[in-house]
Each structure stands twice: as structure tokens, then as C-alpha cells.
Coordinates of C-alpha atoms and ligand atoms in Angstrom, one line a residue:
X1 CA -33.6 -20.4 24.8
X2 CA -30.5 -22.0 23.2
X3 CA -31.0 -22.8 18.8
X4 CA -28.7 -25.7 17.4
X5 CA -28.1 -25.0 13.8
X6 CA -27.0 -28.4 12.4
X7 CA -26.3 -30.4 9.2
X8 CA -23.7 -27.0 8.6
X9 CA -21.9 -28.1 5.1
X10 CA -19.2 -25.3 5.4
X11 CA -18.8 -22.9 8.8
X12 CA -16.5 -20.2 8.4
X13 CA -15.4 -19.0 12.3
X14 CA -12.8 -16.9 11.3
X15 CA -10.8 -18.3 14.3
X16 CA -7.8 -20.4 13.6
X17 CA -9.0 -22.0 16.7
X18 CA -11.9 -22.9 15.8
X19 CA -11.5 -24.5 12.1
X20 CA -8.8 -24.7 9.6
X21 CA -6.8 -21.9 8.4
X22 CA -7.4 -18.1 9.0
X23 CA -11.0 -18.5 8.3
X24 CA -11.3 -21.3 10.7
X25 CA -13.1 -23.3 8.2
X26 CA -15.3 -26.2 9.5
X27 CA -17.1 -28.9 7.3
X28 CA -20.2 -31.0 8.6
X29 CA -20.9 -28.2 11.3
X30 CA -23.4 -27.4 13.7
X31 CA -23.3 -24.4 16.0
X32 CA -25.7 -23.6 19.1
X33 CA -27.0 -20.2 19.9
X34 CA -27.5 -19.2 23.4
X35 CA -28.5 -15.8 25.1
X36 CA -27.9 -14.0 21.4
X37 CA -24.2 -15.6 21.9
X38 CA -22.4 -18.3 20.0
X39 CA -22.4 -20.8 22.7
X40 CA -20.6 -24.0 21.0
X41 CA -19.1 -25.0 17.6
X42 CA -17.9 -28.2 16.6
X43 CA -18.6 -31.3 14.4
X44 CA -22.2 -32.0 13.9
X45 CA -22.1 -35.3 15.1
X46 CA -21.0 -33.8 18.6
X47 CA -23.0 -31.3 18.8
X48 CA -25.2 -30.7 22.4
X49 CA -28.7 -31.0 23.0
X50 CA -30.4 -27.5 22.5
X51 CA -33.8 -26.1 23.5
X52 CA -34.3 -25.9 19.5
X53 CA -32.6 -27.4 16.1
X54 CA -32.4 -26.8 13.2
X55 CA -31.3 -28.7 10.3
X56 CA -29.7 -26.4 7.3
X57 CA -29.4 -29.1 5.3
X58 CA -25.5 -28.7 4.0
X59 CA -26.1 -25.0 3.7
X60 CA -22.9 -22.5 4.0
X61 CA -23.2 -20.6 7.2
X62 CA -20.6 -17.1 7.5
X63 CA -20.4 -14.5 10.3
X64 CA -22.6 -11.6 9.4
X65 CA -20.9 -8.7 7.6
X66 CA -19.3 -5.5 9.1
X67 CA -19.9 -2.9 7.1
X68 CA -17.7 -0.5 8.3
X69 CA -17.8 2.7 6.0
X70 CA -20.8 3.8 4.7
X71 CA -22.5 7.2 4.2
X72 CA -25.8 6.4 5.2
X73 CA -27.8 8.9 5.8
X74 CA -28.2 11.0 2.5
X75 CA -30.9 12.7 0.3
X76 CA -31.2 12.5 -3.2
X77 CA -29.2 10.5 -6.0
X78 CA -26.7 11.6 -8.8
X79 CA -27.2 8.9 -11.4
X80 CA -26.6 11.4 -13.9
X81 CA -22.9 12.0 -12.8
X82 CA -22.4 8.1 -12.6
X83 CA -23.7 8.3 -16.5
X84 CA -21.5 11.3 -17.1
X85 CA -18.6 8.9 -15.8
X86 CA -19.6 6.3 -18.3
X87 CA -19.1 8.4 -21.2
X88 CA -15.5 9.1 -19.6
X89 CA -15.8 12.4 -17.3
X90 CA -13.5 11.6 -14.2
X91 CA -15.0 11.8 -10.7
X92 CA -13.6 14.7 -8.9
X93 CA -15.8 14.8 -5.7
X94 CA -17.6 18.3 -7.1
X95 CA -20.7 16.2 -6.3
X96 CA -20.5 16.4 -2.7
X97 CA -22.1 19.8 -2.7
X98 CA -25.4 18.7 -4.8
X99 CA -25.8 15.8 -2.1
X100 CA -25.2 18.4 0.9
X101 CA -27.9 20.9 -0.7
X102 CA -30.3 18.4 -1.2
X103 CA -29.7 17.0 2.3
X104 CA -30.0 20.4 3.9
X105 CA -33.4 20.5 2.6
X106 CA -34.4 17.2 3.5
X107 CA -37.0 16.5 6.4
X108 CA -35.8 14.6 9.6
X109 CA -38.2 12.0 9.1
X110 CA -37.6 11.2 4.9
X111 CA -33.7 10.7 6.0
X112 CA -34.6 8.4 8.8
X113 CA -36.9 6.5 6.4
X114 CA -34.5 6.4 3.9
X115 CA -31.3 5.1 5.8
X116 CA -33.3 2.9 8.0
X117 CA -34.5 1.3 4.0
X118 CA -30.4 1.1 3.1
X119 CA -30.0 -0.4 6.2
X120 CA -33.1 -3.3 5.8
X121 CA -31.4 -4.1 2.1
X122 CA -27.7 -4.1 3.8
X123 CA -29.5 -6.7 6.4
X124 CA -31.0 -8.4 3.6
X125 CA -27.9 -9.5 2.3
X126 CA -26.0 -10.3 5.6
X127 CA -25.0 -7.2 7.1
X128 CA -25.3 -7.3 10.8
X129 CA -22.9 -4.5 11.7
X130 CA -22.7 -0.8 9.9
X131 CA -20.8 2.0 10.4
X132 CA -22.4 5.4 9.1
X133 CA -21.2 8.9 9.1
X134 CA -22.4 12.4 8.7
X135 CA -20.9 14.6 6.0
X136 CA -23.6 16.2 3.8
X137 CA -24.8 18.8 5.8
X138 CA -21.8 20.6 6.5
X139 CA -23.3 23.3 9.0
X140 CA -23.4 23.3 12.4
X141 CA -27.1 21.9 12.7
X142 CA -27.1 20.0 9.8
X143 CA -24.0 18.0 11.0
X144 CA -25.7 17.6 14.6
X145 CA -28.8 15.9 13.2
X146 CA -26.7 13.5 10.7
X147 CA -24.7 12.3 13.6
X148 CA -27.8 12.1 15.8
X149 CA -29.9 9.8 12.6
X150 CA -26.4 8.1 12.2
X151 CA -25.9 6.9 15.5
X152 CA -30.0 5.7 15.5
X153 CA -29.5 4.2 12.4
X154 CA -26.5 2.2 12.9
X155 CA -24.3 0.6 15.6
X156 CA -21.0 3.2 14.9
X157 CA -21.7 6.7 14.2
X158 CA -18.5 8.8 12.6
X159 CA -18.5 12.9 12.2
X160 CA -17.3 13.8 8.8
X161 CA -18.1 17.9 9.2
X162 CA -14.6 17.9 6.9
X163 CA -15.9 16.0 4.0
X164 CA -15.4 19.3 1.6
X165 CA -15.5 22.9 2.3
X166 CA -18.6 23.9 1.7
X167 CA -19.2 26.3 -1.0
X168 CA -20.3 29.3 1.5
X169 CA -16.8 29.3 2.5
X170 CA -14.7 29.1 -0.6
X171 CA -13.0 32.2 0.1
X172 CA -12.0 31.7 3.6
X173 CA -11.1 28.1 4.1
X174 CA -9.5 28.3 7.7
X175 CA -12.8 29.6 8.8
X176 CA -14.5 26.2 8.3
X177 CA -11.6 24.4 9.5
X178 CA -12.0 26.3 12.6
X179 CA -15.5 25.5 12.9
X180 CA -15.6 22.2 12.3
X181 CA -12.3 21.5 14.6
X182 CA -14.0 23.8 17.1
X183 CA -18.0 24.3 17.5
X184 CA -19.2 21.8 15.2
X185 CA -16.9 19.2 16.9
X186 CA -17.9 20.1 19.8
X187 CA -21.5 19.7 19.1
X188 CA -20.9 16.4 17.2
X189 CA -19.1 14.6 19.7
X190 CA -21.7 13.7 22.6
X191 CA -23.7 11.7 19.1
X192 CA -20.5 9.7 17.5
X193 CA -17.4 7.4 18.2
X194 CA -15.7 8.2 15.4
X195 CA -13.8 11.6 13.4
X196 CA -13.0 11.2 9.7
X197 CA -11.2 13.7 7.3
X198 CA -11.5 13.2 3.7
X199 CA -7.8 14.0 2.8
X200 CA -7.7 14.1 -1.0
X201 CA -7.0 16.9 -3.9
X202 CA -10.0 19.3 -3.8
X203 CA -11.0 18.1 -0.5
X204 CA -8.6 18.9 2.6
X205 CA -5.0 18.8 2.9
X206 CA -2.9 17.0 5.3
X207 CA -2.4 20.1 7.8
X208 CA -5.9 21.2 8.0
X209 CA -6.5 16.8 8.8
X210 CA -4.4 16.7 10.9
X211 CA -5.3 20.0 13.0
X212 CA -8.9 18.7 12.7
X213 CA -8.2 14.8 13.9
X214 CA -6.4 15.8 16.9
X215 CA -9.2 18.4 18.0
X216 CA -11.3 15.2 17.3
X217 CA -8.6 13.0 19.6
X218 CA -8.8 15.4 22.3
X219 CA -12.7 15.0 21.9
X220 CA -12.1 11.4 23.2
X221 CA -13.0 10.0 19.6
X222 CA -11.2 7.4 18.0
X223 CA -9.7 8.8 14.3
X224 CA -10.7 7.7 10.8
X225 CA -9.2 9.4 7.2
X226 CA -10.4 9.2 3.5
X227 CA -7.5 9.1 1.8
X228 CA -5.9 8.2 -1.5
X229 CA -9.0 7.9 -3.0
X230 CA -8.8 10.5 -6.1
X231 CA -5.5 10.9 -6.1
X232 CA -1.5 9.9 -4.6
X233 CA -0.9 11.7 -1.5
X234 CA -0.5 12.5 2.5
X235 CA -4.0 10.3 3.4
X236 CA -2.7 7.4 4.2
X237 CA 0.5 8.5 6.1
X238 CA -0.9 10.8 8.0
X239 CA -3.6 8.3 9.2
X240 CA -0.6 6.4 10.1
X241 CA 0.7 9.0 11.8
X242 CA -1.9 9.4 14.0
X243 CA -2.3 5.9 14.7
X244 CA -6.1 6.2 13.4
X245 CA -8.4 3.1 13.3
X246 CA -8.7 2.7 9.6
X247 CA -7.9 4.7 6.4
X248 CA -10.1 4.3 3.5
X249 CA -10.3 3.5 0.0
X250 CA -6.5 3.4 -0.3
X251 CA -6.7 3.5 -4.1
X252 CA -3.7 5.2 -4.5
X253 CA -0.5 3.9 -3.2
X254 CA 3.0 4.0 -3.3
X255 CA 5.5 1.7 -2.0
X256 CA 5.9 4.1 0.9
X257 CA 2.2 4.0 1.6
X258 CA 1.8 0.1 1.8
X259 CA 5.0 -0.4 4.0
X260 CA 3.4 2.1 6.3
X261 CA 0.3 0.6 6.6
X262 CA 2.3 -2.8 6.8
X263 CA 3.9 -1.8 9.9
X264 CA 0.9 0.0 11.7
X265 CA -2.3 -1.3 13.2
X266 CA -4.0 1.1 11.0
X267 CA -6.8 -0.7 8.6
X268 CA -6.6 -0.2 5.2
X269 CA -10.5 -0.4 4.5
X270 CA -11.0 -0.9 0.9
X271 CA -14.3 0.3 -1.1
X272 CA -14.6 -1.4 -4.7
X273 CA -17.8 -0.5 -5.0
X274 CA -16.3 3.3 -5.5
X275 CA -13.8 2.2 -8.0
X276 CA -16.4 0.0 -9.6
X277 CA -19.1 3.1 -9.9
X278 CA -16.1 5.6 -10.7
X279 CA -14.2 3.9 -13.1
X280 CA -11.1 4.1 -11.4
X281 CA -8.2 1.5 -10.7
X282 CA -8.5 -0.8 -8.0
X283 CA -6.9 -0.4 -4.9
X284 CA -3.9 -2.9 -4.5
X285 CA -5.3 -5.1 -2.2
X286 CA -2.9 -8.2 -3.0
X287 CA 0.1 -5.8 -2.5
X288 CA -1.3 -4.9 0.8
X289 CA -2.1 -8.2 1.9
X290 CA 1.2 -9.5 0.8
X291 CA 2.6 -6.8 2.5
X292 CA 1.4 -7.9 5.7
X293 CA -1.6 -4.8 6.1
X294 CA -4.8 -5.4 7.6
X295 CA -7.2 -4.7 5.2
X296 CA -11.1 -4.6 5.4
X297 CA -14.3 -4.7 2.6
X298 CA -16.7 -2.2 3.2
X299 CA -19.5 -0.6 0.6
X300 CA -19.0 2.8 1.2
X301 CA -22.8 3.1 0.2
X302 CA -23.2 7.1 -1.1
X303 CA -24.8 8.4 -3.5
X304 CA -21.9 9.8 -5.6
X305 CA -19.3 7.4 -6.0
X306 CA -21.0 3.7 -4.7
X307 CA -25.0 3.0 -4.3
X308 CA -24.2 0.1 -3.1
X309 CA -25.6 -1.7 0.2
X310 CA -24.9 -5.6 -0.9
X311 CA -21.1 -6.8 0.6
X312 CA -21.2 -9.8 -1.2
X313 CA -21.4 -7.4 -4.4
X314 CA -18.4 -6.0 -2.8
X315 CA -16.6 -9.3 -1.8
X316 CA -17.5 -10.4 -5.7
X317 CA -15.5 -7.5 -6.9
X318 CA -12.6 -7.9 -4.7
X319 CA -12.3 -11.8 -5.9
X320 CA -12.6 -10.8 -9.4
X321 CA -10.5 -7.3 -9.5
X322 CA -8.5 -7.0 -6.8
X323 CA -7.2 -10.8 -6.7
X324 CA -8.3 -12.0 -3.4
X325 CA -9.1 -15.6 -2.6
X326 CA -12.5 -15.8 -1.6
X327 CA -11.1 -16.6 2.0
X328 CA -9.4 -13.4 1.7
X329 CA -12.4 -11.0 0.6
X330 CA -14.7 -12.8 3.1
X331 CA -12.5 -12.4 6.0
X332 CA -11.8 -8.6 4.9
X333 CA -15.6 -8.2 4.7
X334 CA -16.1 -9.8 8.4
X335 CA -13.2 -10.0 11.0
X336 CA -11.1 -6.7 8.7
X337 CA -14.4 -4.4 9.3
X338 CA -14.9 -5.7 12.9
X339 CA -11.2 -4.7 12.9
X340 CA -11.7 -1.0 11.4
X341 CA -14.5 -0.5 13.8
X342 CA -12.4 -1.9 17.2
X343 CA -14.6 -4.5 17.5
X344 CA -14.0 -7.5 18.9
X345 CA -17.3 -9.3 19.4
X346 CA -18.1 -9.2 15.9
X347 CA -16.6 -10.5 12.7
X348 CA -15.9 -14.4 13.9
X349 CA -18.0 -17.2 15.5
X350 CA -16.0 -18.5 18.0
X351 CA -17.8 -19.6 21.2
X352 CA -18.7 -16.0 22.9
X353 CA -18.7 -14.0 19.9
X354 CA -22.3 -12.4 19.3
X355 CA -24.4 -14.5 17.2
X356 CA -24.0 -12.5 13.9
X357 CA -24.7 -14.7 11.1
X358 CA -25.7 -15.5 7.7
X359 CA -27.0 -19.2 6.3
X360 CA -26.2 -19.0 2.7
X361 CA -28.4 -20.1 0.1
X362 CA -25.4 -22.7 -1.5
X363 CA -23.3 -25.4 0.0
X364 CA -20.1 -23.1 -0.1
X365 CA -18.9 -19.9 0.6
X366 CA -17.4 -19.6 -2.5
X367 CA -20.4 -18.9 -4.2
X368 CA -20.4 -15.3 -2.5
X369 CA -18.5 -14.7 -5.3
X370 CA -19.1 -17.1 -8.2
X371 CA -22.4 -16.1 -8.6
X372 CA -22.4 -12.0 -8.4
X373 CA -26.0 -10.6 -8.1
X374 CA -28.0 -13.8 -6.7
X375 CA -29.8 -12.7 -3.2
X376 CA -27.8 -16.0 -1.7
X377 CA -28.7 -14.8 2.1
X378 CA -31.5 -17.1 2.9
X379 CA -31.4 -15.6 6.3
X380 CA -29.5 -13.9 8.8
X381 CA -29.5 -13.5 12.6
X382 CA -28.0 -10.6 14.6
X383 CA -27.3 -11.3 18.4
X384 CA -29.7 -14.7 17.6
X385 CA -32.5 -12.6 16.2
X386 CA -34.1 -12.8 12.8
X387 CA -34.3 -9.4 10.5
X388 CA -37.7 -9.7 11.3
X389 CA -37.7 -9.9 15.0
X390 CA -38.7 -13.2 14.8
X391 CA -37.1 -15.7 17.1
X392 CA -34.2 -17.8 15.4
X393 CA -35.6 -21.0 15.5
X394 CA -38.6 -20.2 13.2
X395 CA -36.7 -18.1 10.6
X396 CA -34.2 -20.4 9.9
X397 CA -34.6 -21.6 6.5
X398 CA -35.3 -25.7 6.0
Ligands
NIG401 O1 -16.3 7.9 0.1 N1 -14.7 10.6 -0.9 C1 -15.4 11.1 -0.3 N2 -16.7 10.8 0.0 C2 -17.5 9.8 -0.6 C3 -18.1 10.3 -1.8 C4 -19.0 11.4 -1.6 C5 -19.8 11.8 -2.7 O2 -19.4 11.9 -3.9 O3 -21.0 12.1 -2.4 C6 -16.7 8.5 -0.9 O4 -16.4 8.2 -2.0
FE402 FE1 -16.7 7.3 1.9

């Protein structure tokens, strides 16, 4: 059953093609959902008979979002430490271990509960595509049933069994690098897509990454890195390197850095929601961008360093802190994470992309950003279908 969406007052495609500029931007749209595709875009005085329309009456309508880091699947919360940071202590990722004992203890069924409720508020406010990973178990079996609840939970699962070494095996480092490059890998695997290192000071160093992405590589998954996030370093480079999909939170950069992302199809994913909740610097995102790097927005919702699950909080900081156009953030948010997660049907709403969208509660995009905090998702449809279930048509707001 094909849905017309008319009376569109500003479409974002993301598709030169399909609309002005590098967001493809359309005024006086309409757009017709067929088979959970996008199945025609144009002027809305053109626009072809459909089973259904519906008239959004000037609303803004963007692609859904792409959340493409997150730590989803988590027990617990450390408000404390984010308090602690307020009165000026640094964040040093010492955390980790609080979040991986209370995680160990956790029940199957509270995790599932809980990420499947991140996810519902990330849908809420126009997610349609999340990446989780694991990373707060840090034992064999607790690793396996992270990646297993990730890979439920969301639609790309990434192994992070080297998030930090876990206190058990302070003394003998190599020992967990050669579990987690070797059984716990192995075990992973069959559940994910995705490897990620978190290459950092007082995390893991760029030999021990590297040994433990090309295990990964070998694996037949596709390579992700923290890196640069508390501090200057090998993060980023090595993820270039490698050729990995994305390298994330970037916050740390030298001219080196940024040239080598410019001239690599690595994406720099950037998480403001982590500097926001750590009181750090922003990433550079304009110096990337300038640069010529393909960067991408993501929440990296955890419970240490960013409890957050709304990307338009996250495309409001990048406008106001980083100094991205709204274009800019939006497309980061929705074609950039499509891009960290190798995605190509998602992120953009040109004809044949999946129907992944979000009709906005204002007449422009813009307002994403101008108005920080409002729930300005009226609704959102992924592959055509309501959050609810419910057919498009009838969940459209009028
Ligand atoms: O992306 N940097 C490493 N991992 C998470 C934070 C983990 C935590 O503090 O629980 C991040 O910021
Ligand atoms: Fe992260």
C-alpha cells in the first residue's frame, strides 16, 4: 500500500540529486512511500496518485537519524561522577569498571528491558538506525551475552571486549589482550559486525589495538577505534592505518591527525554529547570538515561520559559548539552515520532508499537546533512503519 506525504514545507534528501545542495533540500514537497521504500520525490504539485495521502501541512520532513555509536546495553548510572566533573574532577575513564561490575550482575532480561527503553526514547526523537556495542562485561560470557542483546536490540552490533583491562588482570595485561584477540573474539564474532578498541591513555595502546583489530579483521568484521578521546595520541592514525570504518570522538587532534583522516575513507564520528557531559573541548569538527573528512553525529549514549539518546540534542550542540551549519550537523547526524555504519540504504531519501523518516513538528529543519530540548519529532517512520507498528498512513500527524 503506497502513503503520499504531501504539503512537505522543507524535504531534506540528502542527495544532490534530489534537491539543492549537499542536503538536497526541497521546498513545497511531497514524497510517496511504497513497500517500506521511498518510491518518488518531487514538487507537491506533481506528485502521483497513492493508495493513501497525507497532508503535513508545511511541516519539515528529514531522513531518520543513524545513530552510529552508542553503548547500549548497560546497568546502572554514575551521576555522581558526572557531579564530581561539575565541581572540576577530570574524566579519566576509571568509571568503566563500576559500569562493568554492575553489568556483570545484572539479569538478562533487566538489560534487555532497559536498552530496548533507550532505544524507544532514541526512536522517539527520530532515530531509525543504532549501532550498539558490548564493552561492560569484559569476560568471556559476559561479552557473549552483550553482543547477543546488542545485536537484538539494534540493527549493528560492535564487540568492544577491549574497552579497558579489566581490574582482574591488572598485573598481567597481555593476558587479556590475548583473550580478547583470541577466545573472546572468537566467541563474539558469530553475534556482531563490528570490532572496536578504545585506544586512549589508561585504556589500550596502539600495539595491543592494532594486534586486536587485525585478529578482529581476520574474524571477517569490519574495524572501528575509540580514539583521541581523553587525550592526543595513536587513535586516530592507527584507525587510518587500518583502513577502519570510523574512528570516534576525535577530540584530540593534531594537524597530522586531520590530514589523515582527510585523505582516508575513515569517518571521523564525533560525540558532543561526551564532551558536553565531561567538560572537555570540543572536537574540531570545522577543521575536519574544512579539511575535507567525513565526519558523522552520533550520541554515544553510556552511562559515564553521555546519557544521552536524543540526536537532535546532539545536532544542537554541534551547531552551537562545534560551528556547523545546521545542514552540516544534520547531514553528519544522517548520511555521516549511515556512512560510519557502511550503509547505504539509510541516511538519504532518494527514490529507493528505505523509508526512514522523521516529520518535524516546525516548518524548518533549522529548528533541530534553534530550539534545544523541545520533543520536535511529531512522528517517525522506519521502512514506512510507525514506532508503534501502526501503519503510516494513520500515524502521520495532521
Ligand atoms: O565512549 N571512551 C570509552 N568509552 C565510553 C565511556 C565509557 C564509560 O565511561 O562508561 C565513551 O565515552
Ligand atoms: Fe563510546
Amino acid at each position: 500500500m503506497s502513503l503520499a506525504l504531501r504539503g512537505i514545507g522543507e524535504l531534506l534528501t540528502n542527495d544532490p540529486a534530489w534537491g539543492d545542495g549537499p542536503v538536497g533540500r526541497r521546498r513545497r514537497a511531497a514524497l510517496v512511500v511504497d513497500e517500506g521504500l521511498v518510491a518518488w520525490v518531487g514538487d507537491d504539485a506533481d506528485c502521483p496518485a497513492a493508495d493513501e495521502s497525507v497532508d503535513v501541512a508545511g511541516a519539515a520532513v528529514v531522513p531518520g537519524f543513524v545513530d552510529s555509536h552508542t553503548h547500549l546495553v548497560f546497568a546502572g548510572e554514575r551521576s555522581d561522577e558526572f557531579e564530581a566533573r561539575l565541581a572540576g574532577e577530570r574524566y579519566d575513564g576509571g568509571g568503566i569498571m563500576r559500569t562493568v561490575r554492575a553489568t556483570r550482575s545484572a539479569t538478562s532480561s533487566d538489560l534487555r528491558r532497559d536498552a530496548h527503553r533507550r532505544r524507544a526514547a532514541m526512536r522517539a526523537n527520530g532515530t531509525t538506525t543504532v549501532e550498539a556495542k558490548s564493552g561492560y562485561a569484559l569476560d568471556l560470557v559476559g561479552e557473549i551475552r552483550l553482543c547477543e542483546i546488542s545485536a537484538e536490540v539494534a540493527d549493528a552490533a560492535t564487540f568492544l571486549g577491549a574497552h579497558v583491562v579489566p581490574a582482574e588482570f591488572a598485573a598481567d595485561r597481555a593476558a587479556y589482550v590475548d583473550l580478547v584477540r583470541g577466545p573472546m573474539l572468537a566467541a563474539c564474532a558469530p553475534h556482531v559486525q563490528w570490532a572496536d578498541v578504545f585506544c586512549d591513555r589508561g585504556a589500550f595502546d596502539a600495539d595491543e589495538a592494532r594486534v586486536i583489530l587485525l585478529a578482529a579483521r581476520a574474524a571477517g568484521l569490519g574495524l572501528r577505534l575509540h580514539g583521541n578521546q581523553i587525550a592526543p595520541g595513536p587513535g586516530v592514525r592507527l584507525a587510518v592505518e587500518l583502513g577502519a570504518q570510523s574512528v570516534d570522538h576525535c577530540t584530540h587532534l593534531d594537524d597530522e591527525d586531520v590530514a589523515a583522516l582527510a585523505g582516508s575513507s575513515t569517518v571521523a564520528t564525533l560525540v558532543p554529547g561526551a564532551e558536553f557531559s565531561t567538560r572537555s573541548a570540543y572536537a574540531p569538527a570545522r577543521r575536519l570538515l574544512d579539511a575535507g573528512a567525513t565526519i558523522a553525529l552520533a550520541t554515544d549514549c553510556n552511562p559515564g561520559t553521555s546519557y544521552v539518546t536524543s540526536m537532535p540534542f546532539v545536532i544542537a550542540l554541534a551547531v552551537r559548539e562545534m560551528g556547523l551549519s545546521v545542514d552540516e550537523a544534520v547531514l553528519a547526524a544522517t548520511l555521516g552515520g549511515a556512512r560510519a555504519l557502511a550503509r547505504r540504504d539509510v541516511g538519504h531519501l532518494a527514490p529507493g532508499a528505505r523509508a526512514d523518516l522523521s516529520v518535524l513538528d516546525a516548518p524548518r529543519v533549522a529548528h533541530l537546533a534553534y530550539r534545544p530540548g523541545e520533543a520536535l519529532v511529531a512522528r517517525s517512520l522506519r521502512g514506512g512503519v510507525a514506532a508503534d507498528g501502526a501503519a503510516a498512513a494513520r500515524t502521520v500527524p495532521l
